[in-house]
Coordinates of C-alpha atoms in Angstrom, one line a residue:
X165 CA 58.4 15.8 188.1
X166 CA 61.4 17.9 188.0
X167 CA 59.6 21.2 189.3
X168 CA 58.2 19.3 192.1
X169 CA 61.7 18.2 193.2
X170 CA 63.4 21.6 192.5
X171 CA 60.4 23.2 194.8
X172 CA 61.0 20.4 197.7
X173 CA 64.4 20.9 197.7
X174 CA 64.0 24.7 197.4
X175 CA 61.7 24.6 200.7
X176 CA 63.7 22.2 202.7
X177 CA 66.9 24.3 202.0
X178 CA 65.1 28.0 202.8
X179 CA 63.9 25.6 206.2
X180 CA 67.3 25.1 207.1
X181 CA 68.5 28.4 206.1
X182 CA 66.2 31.1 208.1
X183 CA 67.3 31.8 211.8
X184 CA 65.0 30.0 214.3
X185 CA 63.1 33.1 216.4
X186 CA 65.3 33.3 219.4
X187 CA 63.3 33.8 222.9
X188 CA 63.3 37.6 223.9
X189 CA 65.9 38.8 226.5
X190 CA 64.5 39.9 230.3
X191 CA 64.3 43.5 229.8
X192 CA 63.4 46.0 233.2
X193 CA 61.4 49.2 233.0
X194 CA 62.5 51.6 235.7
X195 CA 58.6 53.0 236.8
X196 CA 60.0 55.7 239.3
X197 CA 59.6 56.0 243.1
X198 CA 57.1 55.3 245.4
X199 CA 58.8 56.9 248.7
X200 CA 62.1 54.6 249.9
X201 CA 61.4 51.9 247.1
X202 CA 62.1 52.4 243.2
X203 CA 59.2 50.2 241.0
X204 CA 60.4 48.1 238.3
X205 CA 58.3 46.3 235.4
X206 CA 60.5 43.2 234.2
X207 CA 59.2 41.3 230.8
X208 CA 60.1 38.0 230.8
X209 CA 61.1 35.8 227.7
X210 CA 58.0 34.4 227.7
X211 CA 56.0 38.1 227.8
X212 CA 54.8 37.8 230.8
X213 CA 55.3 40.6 233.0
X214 CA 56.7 40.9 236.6
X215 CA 57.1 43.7 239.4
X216 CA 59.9 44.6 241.6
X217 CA 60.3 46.9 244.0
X218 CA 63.7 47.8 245.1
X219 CA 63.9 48.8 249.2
X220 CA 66.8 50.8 249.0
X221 CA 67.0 51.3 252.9
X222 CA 66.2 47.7 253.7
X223 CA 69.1 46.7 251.0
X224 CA 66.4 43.9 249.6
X225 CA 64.5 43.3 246.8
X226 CA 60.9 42.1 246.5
X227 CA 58.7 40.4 243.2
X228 CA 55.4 39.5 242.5
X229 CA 54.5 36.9 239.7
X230 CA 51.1 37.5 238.0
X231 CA 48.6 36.0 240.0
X232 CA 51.7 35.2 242.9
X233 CA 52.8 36.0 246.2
X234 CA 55.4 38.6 247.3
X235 CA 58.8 37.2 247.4
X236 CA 61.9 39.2 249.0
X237 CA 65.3 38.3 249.0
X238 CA 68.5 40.3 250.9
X239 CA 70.7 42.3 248.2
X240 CA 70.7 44.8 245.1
X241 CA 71.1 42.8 242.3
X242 CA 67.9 44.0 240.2
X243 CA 69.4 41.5 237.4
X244 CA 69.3 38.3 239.6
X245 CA 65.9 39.8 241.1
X246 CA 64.7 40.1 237.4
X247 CA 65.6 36.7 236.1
X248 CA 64.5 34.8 239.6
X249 CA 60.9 36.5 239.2
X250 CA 60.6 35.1 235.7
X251 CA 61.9 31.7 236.9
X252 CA 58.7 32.0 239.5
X253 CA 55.9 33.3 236.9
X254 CA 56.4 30.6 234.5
X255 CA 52.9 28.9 234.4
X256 CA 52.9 25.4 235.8

């Protein structure tokens, strides 16, 4: 009886002890130019993946979700861009 007590306790503690997996951070792969626009692959926490094109000239920013429509908004902020477009590709 003692073994299995020492072993329930032992698992419960090593349970409470290992880290839980922490969701993976937005990361952004510049993919070069394609004329005025620089191409961006964002993966999202959830691994899906995401593009962005930046429109330098236009000063905007545009995404499109997996299986999504184009979505442009005014500025140069490829972070914000990045974490907007994998607000918008979560599956619903």
């Amino acid at each position: 009886m003692k073994i299995r007590t020492t072993l329930a306790a032992a698992l419960m503690l090593t349970a409470n002890v290992l880290p839980a997996s922490k969701p993976q951070p937005i990361s952004v792969e510049d993919r070069g130019l394609d004329g005025v626009q620089r191409i961006y692959s964002v993966r999202c926490p959830d691994g899906q993946r995401v593009g962005i094109a930046h429109h330098y000239k236009e000063g905007r920013i545009c995404y499109i979700p997996a299986g999504g429509h184009e979505t442009c908004r005014s500025g140069n902020d490829l972070d914000l861009a990045a974490k907007l477009a994998c607000q918008q590709s979560k599956p619903r």
